[in-house]
Coordinates of C-alpha atoms in Angstrom, one line a residue:
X1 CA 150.4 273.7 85.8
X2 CA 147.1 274.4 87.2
X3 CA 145.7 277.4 89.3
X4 CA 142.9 276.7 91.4
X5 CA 140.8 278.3 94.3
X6 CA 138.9 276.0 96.6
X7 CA 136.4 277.1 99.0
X8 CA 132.7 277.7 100.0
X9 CA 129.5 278.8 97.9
X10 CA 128.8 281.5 100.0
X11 CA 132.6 283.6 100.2
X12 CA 133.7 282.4 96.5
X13 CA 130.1 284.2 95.1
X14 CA 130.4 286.6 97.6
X15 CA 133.3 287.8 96.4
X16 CA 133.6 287.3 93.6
X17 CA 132.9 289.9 90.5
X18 CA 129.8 289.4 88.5
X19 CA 132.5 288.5 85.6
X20 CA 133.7 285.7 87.5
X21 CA 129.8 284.6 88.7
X22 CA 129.2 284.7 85.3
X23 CA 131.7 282.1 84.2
X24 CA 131.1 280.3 87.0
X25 CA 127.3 279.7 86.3
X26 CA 128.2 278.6 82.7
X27 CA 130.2 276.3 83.4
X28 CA 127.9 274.8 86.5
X29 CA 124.7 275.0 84.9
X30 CA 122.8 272.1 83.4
X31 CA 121.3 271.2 80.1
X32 CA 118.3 273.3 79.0
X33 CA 118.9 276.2 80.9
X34 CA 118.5 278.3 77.3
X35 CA 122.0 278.3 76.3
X36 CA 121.8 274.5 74.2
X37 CA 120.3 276.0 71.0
X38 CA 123.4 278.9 71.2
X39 CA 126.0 276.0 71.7
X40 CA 124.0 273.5 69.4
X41 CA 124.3 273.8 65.1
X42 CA 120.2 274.3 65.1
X43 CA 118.2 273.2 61.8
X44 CA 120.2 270.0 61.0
X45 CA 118.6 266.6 61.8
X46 CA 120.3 263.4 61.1
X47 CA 117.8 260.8 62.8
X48 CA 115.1 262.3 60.1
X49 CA 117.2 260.3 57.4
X50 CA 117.2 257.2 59.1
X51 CA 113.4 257.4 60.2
X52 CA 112.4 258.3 57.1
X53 CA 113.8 255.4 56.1
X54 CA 112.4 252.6 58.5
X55 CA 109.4 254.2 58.7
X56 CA 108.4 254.3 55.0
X57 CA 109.2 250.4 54.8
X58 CA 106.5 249.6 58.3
X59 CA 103.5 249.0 58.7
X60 CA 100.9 247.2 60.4
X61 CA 100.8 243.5 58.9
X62 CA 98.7 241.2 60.8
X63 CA 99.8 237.9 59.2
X64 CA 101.7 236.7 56.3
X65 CA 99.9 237.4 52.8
X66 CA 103.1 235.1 50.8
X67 CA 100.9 232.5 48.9
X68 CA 101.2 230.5 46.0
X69 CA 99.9 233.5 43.7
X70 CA 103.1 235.5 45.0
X71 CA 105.5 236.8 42.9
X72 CA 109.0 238.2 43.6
X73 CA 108.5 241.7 43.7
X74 CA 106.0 240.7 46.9
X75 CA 108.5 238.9 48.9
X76 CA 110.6 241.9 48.3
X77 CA 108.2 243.9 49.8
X78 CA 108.3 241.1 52.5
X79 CA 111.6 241.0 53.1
X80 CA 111.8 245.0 53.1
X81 CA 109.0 245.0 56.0
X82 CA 109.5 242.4 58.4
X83 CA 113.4 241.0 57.4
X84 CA 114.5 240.6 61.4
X85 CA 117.6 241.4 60.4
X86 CA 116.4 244.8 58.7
X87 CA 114.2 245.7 61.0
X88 CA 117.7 244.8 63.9
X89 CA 119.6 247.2 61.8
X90 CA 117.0 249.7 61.2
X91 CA 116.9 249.9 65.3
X92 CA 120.3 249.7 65.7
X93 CA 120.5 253.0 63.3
X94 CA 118.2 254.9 65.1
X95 CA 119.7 254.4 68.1
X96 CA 122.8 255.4 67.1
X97 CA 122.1 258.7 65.7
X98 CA 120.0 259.6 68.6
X99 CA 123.4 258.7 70.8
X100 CA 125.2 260.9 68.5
X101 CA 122.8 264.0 68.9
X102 CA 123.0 263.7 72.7
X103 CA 126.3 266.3 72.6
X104 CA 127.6 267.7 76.1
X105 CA 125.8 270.8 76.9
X106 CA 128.8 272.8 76.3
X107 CA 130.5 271.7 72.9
X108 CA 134.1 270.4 73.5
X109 CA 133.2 269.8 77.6
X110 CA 134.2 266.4 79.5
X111 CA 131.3 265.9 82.1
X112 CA 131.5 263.6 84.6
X113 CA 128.7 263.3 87.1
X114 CA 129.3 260.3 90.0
X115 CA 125.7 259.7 90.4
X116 CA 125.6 258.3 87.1
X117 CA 128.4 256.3 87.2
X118 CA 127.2 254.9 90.9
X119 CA 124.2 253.2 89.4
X120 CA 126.7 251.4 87.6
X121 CA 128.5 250.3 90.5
X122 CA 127.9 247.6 93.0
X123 CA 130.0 249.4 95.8
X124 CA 128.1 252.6 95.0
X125 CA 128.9 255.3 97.4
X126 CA 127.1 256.4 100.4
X127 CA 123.7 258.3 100.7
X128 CA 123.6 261.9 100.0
X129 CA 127.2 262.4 98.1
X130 CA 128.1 263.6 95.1
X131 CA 130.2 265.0 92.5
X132 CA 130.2 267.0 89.4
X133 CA 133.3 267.4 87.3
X134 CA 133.7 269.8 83.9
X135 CA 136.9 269.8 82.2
X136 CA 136.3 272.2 78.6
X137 CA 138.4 273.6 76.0
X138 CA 137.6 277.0 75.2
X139 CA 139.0 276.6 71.5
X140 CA 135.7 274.4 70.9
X141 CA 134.0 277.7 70.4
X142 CA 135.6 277.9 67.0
X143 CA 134.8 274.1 66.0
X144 CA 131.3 274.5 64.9
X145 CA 131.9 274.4 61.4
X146 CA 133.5 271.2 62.2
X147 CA 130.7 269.7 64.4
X148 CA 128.3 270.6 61.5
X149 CA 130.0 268.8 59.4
X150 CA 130.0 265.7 61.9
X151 CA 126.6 265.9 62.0
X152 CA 125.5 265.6 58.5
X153 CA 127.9 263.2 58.0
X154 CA 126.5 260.8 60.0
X155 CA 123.1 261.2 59.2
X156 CA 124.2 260.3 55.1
X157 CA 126.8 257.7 56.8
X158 CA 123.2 256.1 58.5
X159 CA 121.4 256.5 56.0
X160 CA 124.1 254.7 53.1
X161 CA 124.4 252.2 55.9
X162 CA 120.9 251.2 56.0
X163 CA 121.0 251.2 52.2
X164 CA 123.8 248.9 52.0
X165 CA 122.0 246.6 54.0
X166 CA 118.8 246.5 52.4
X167 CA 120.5 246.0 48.8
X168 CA 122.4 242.9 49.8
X169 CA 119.5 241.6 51.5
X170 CA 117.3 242.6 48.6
X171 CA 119.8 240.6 46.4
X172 CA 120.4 237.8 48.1
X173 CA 116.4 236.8 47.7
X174 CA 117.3 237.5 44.4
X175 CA 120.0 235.3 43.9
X176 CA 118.4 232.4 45.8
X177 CA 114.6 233.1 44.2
X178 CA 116.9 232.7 40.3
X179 CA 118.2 228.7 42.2
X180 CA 114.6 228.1 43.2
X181 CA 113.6 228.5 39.7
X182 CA 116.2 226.4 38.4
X183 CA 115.5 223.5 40.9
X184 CA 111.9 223.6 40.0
X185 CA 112.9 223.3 36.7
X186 CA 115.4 220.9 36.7
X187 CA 113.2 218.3 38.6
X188 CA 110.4 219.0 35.9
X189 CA 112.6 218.1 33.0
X190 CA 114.4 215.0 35.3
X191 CA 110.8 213.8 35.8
X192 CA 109.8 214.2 31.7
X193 CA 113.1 212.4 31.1
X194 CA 112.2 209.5 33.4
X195 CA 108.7 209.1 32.6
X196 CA 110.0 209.3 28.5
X197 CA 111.9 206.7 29.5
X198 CA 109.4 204.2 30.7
X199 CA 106.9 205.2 28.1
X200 CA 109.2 204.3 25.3
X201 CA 110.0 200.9 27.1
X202 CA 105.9 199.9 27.4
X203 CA 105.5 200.9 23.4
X204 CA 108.3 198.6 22.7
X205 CA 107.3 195.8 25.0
X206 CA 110.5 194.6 25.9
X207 CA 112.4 194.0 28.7
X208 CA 114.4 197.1 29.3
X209 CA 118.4 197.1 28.2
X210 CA 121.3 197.3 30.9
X211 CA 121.7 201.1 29.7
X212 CA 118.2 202.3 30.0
X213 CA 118.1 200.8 33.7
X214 CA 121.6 202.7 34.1
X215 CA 120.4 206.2 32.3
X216 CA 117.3 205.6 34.2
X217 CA 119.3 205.1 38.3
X218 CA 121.4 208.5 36.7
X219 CA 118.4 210.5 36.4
X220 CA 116.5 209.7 39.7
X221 CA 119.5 210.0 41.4
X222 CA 120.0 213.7 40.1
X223 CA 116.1 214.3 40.8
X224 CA 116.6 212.8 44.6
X225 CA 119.6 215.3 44.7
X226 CA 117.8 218.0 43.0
X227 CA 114.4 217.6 45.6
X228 CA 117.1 218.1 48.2
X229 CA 118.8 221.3 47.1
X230 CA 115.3 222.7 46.5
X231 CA 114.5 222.0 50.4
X232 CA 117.7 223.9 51.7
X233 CA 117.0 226.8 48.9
X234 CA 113.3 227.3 50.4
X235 CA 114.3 226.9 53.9
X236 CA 117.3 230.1 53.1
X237 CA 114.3 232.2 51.8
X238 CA 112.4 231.8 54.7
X239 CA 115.2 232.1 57.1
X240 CA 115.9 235.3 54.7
X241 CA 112.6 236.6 55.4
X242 CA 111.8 235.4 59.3
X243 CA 109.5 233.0 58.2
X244 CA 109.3 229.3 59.3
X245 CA 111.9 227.0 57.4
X246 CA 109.1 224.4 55.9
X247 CA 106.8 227.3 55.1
X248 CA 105.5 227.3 51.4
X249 CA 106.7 229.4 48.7
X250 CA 105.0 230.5 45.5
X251 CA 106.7 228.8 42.4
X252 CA 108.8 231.1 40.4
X253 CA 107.7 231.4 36.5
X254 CA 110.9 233.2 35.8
X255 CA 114.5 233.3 36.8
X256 CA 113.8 237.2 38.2
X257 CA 115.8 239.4 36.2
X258 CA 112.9 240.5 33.5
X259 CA 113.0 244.0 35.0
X260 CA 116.9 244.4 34.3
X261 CA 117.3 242.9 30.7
X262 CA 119.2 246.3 29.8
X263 CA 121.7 246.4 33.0
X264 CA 124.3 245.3 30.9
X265 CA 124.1 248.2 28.9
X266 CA 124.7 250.4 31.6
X267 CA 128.2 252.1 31.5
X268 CA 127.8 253.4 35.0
X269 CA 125.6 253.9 37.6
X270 CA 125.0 255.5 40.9
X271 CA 127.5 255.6 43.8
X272 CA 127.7 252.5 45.7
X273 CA 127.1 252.8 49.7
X274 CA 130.8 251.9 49.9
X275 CA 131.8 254.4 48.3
X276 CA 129.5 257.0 49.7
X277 CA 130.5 256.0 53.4
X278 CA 134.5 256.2 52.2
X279 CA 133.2 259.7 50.5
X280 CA 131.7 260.7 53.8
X281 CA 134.7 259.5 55.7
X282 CA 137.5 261.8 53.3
X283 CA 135.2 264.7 54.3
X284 CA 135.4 264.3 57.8
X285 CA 138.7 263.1 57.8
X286 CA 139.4 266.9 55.6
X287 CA 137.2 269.5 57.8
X288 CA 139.5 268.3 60.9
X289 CA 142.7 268.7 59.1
X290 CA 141.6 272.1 57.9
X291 CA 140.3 272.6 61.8
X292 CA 143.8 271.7 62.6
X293 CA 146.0 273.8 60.6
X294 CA 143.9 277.0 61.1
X295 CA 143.5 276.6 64.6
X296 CA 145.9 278.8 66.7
X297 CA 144.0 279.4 70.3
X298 CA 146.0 278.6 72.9
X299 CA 145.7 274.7 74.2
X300 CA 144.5 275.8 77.6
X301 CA 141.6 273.7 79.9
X302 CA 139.4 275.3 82.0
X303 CA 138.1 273.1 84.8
X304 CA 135.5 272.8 87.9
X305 CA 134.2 270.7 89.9
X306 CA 131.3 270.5 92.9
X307 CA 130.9 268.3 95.6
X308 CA 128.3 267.4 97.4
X309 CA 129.0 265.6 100.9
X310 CA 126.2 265.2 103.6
X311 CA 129.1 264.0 106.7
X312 CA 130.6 267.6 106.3
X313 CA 127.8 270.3 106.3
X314 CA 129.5 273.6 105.9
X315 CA 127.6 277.1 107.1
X316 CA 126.8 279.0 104.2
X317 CA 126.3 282.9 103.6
X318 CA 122.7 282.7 103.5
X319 CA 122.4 281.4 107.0
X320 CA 122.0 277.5 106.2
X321 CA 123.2 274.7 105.9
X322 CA 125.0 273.8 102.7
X323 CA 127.3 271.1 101.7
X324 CA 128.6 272.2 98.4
X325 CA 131.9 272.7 97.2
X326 CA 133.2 274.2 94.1
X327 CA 136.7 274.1 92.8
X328 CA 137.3 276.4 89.1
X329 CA 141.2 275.8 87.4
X330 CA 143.0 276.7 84.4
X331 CA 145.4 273.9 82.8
X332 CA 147.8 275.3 80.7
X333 CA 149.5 272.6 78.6
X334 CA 153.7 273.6 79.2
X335 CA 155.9 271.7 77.5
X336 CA 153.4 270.4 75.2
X337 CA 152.6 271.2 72.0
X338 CA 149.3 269.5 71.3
X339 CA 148.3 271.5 68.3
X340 CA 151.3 270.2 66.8
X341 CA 150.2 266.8 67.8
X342 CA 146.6 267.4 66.3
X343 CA 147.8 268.3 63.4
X344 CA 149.9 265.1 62.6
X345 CA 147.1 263.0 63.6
X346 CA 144.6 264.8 61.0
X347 CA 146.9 264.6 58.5
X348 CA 147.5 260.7 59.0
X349 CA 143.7 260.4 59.3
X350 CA 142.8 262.3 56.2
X351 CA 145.6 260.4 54.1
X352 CA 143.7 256.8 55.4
X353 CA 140.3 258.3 55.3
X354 CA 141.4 258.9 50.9
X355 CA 143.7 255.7 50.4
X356 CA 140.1 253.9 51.6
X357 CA 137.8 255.7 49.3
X358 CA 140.6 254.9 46.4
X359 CA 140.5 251.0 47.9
X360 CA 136.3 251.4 48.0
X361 CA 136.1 252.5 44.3
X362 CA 138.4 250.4 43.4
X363 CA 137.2 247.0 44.9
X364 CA 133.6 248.0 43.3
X365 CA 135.0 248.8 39.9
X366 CA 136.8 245.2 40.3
X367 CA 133.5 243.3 41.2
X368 CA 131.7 245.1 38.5
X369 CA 133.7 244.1 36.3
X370 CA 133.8 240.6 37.2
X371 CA 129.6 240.1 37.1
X372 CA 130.0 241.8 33.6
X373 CA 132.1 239.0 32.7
X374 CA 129.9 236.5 34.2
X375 CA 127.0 238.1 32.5
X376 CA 128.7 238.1 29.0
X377 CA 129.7 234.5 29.8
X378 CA 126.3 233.4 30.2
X379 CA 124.7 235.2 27.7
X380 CA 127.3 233.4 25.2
X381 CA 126.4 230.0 26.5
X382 CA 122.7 230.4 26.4
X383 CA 122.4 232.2 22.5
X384 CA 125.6 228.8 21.7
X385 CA 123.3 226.2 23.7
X386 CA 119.9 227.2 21.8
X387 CA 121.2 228.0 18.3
X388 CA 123.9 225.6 17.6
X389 CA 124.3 222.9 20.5
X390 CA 120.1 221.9 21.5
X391 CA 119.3 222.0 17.4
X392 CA 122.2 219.7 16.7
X393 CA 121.0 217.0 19.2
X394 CA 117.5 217.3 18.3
X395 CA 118.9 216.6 14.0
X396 CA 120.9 213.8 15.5
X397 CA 117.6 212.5 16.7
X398 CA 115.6 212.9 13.7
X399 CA 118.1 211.0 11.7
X400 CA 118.4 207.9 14.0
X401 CA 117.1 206.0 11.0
X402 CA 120.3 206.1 9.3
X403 CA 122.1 204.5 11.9
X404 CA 122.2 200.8 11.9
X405 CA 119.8 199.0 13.8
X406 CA 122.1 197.3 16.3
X407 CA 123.6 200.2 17.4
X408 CA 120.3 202.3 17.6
X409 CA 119.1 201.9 21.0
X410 CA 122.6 202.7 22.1
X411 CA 122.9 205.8 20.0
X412 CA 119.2 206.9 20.8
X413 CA 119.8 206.5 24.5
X414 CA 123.2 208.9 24.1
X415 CA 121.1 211.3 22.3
X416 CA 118.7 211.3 24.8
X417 CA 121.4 212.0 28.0
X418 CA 123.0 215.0 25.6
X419 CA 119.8 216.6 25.1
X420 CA 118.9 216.0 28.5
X421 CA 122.2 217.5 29.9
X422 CA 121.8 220.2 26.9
X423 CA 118.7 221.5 28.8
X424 CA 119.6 221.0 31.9
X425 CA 122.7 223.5 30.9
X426 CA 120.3 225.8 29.6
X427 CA 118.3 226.3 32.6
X428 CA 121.5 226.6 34.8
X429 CA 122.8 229.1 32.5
X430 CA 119.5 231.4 32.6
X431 CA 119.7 231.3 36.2
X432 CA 123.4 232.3 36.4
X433 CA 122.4 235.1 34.1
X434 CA 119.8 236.2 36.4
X435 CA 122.6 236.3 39.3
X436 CA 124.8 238.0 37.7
X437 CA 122.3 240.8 36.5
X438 CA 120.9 241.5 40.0
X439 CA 124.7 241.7 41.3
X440 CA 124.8 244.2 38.8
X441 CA 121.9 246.0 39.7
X442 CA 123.4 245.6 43.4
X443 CA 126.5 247.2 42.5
X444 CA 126.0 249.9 40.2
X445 CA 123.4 251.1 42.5
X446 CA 120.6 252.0 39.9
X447 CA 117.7 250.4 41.6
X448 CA 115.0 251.5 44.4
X449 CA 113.5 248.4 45.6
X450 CA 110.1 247.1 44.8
X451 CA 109.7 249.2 41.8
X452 CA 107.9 247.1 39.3
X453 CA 109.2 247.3 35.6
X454 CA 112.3 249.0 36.3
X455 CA 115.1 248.6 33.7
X456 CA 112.9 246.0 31.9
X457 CA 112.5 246.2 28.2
X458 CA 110.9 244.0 25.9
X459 CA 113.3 242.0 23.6

C-alpha cells in the first residue's frame, strides 16, 4: 500500500510544516552535508589493515639484486615485494575495502541516481533530465551495532586474506627452492658416479664389460633427465617471482628448512587464515541473527524521488523557472511478514556460517596431520638410510676381496648402483623432509616471513 503526494517545489515546501521540510531535506540531501559522521560508525578503519600490509612489503627497487651470492631468505624477500601476483592481490584488497567503506549516505538507503547509470548506457537519455530515487528503511537506525561489526570484519577478513596468500606463495618457493637443491645434488653425485666409472676402467686398462657400458647409459640417462627437471624447477621460481624463465638462480647449499628443525615439536600453533576468515564469517553470520530476533520496528519504507525534466518547465514559488519534482511515500509491507522472513534466513546463515568453521578446522587439523606423517616418515628413512642401509653398502665394499674373482666385477658394479641409489634416496628424502616442514610451518601458522633464524635450533 503506498501513500504518496506528488507536486511542485514551491506549494509542497510552501505548505508544508517545518517537520515535514525537515524530513524532506534529509532524505534529499547529498553526501557531506554534515550528517555522514552521525550516520557513519566513526574511528574504525579497515583499509589501514590492508595498507599496512602492502605497504610494509614496497619499496623502491630499481632492478633485480638475486645473484649467485643469494640465499633463500632474499628471494623471500623478493617474492614478498615484487610477486605480480601479490602485488595483483594486494590491489585487489585495497580496492575492495575502499568499495566497502563507500556506504549510502543514509545507512539502510537504496539510492538510485539516472545520471550515473546513463553513462553506462549507449541510449543514454536526453540533455538536461534527471532523476533521483531514495527508498530507506527506518529500522536501519538501530543496525549500527551490526554495521560495526561488518566493518571490522572485513578489515580482519582482508587482512587474513592477504595473509593466506602470501604464506602459500611464501611456501611454494619453499617447496620448489628444497627440489632445486635436490636436482643440483643429484646431478653432482650422477656426475661423480660416471666419472668413477671411467676412472676405474683407465686404471684397469681394459676394455670396458657389457655391464659397466649398461650402468654407465643408466646413469647418464638419469643425469640428462635430472638436467631437465632442474630447467622446469628454475623456470617455476622465476615465474613464482615475475622474473624471466632462463634467469639465473643462486645454488642452494641446503634443502631450506634449517630455521624450522623444531616444527615438529610443536603441538599447536596459531590460527590458520582459514580458520580465521570461517571465525570472522560465524560472527557476522551471529550479530545478524541476534539483529534479527531483537528487532521489532515495524517493516515500513519510506520513499522519494525528484525529477528533473527540461521539456516541462514548471513556474515555481519563487518567481522562476524550475523543473523539479519531488514525490515522498510510505510502503507499508501488508500481508507480509518480512521480519519473520529475516529471521529464518539468519538463522540458516549462521548455522552454514558454523558448519564451515567446523569443516575449516577440521580440513586443517586433517592436513596437519598428514605433513606430520610425512615428516615422521622421512625423518625414519633418513636416520635408517645413514645408520644401517649407506654403512652396510659401503662394508659390502670393503670386503669385495672375499668374493671370488670372477664374480667380482659383477658384484663391485652391484655395489656400486646400491650405493649410488642409497644416496640418491638420501638426498630425496632430506628434500621431502624440508617440504613437509615448511607445509607445517604453512599450516600451523607460527611463522612471519623473512625472519632469519626463526624456529631453528642447533642439533
Amino acid at each position: 500500500m503506498n501513500c504518496c503526494t506528488e507536486g511542485e517545489d514551491g506549494p509542497i515546501l510552501s505548505r508544508a510544516g517545518p517537520r515535514h521540510c525537515a524530513f524532506l531535506m534529509a532524505l534529499l540531501m547529498l553526501p557531506g552535508c554534515g550528517l555522514w559522521g552521525y550516520f557513519s560508525s566513526g574511528d574504525d578503519d579497515p583499509s589501514e589493515l590492508v595498507s599496512a600490509e602492502g605497504d610494509s612489503q614496497q619499496g623502491p627497487h630499481t632492478r633485480d639484486r638475486i645473484d649467485d651470492g643469494s640465499d633463500l631468505i632474499q628471494l623471500e624477500s623478493y617474492l614478498l615485494r615484487r610477486s605480480p601476483a601479490l602485488v595483483l592481490l594486494r590491489n585487489q584488497l585495497q580496492d575492495e575495502v575502499a568499495a566497502d567503506r563507500d556506504e549510502p549516505w543514509i545507512p539502510g538507503a537504496r539510492i538510485v541516481d539516472s545520471a550515473a547509470i546513463d553513462q553506462h548506457r549507449a541510449d543514454a537519455r536526453v540533455d538536461g533530465d534527471r532523476s533521483i530515487s531514495i527508498d530507506w528503511r527506518p529500522a536501519t537506525l538501530f543496525e549500527g551495532e551490526i554495521r560495526t561489526q561488518q566493518l571490522r570484519s572485513r578489515g580482519v577478513i582482508a587482512s587474513a586474506r592477504l595473509r593466506e596468500s602470501r604464506s602459500k606463495m611464501l611456501r611454494l618457493l619453499r617447496e620448489e627452492w628444497s627440489q632445486l637443491w635436490f636436482h643440483h645434488g643429484a646431478m653432482d653425485l650422477t656426475n661423480r658416479a660416471i666419472e668413477s666409472l671411467d676412472l676405474d676402467s683407465i686404471a684397469r686398462s681394459s676394455a670396458p664389460s657389457i655391464q659397466l657400458e649398461s650402468l654407465r647409459s643408466r646413469w647418464s640417462d638419469r643425469l640428462d633427465g635430472t638436467q631437465q627437471e632442474l630447467g622446469r624447477t628454475v623456470t617455476r621460481i622465476n615465474s613464482l617471482l615475475g622474473r624471466l624463465p632462463l634467469s639465473s638462480l643462486p645454488r642452494p647449499v641446503d634443502a631450506g628448512d634449517g630455521r624450522f628443525f623444531d616444527v615438529d615439536l610443536l603441538p599447536v600453533g596459531r590460527l590458520h587464515p582459514r580458520e580465521i576468515l570461517a571465525a570472522e564469517d560465524l560472527a557476522l553470520a551471529s550479530s545478524r541473527l541476534e539483529q534479527a530476533s531483537g528487532s521489532d520496528w515495524p517493516e515500513i519504507v519510506v520513499g522519494a524521488r525528484s525529477s528533473y525534466d527540461g521539456d516541462a518547465p514548471i513556474a515555481g514559488s519563487a518567481g522562476r523557472e524550475e523543473s523539479w519534482t519531488v514525490t515522498l511515500g510510505v510502503e507499508f509491507p501488508l500481508g507480509l511478514n518480512t521480519a519473520d522472513q529475516r529471521r529464518r534466513e539468519a538463522i540458516d546463515g549462521h548455522g552454514s556460517a558454523r558448519a564451515r568453521q567446523i569443516l575449516a578446522r577440521r580440513s586443517i587439523e586433517d592436513e596437519i596431520a598428514v605433513a606430520r606423517a610425512q615428516l615422521f616418515a622421512c625423518i625414519q628413512t633418513i636416520d635408517e638410510l645413514e645408520q644401517q642401509v649407506i654403512p652396510r653398502i659401503e662394508e659390502a665394499a670393503a670386503n669385495l676381496s672375499g668374493v671370488p674373482v670372477t664374480d667380482r666385477e659383477e658384484a663391485r658394479l652391484r655395489i656400486l648402483e646400491r650405493l649410488f641409489d642409497a644416496r640418491l634416496g638420501l638426498l630425496r628424502s632430506v628434500s621431502d623432509r624440508a617440504r613437509a616442514r615448511v607445509s607445517l610451518v604453512d599450516l600451523l601458522g607460527i611463522e612471519q616471513p623473512g625472519a632469519r633464524g626463526m624456529l631453528s635450533r642447533s642439533r
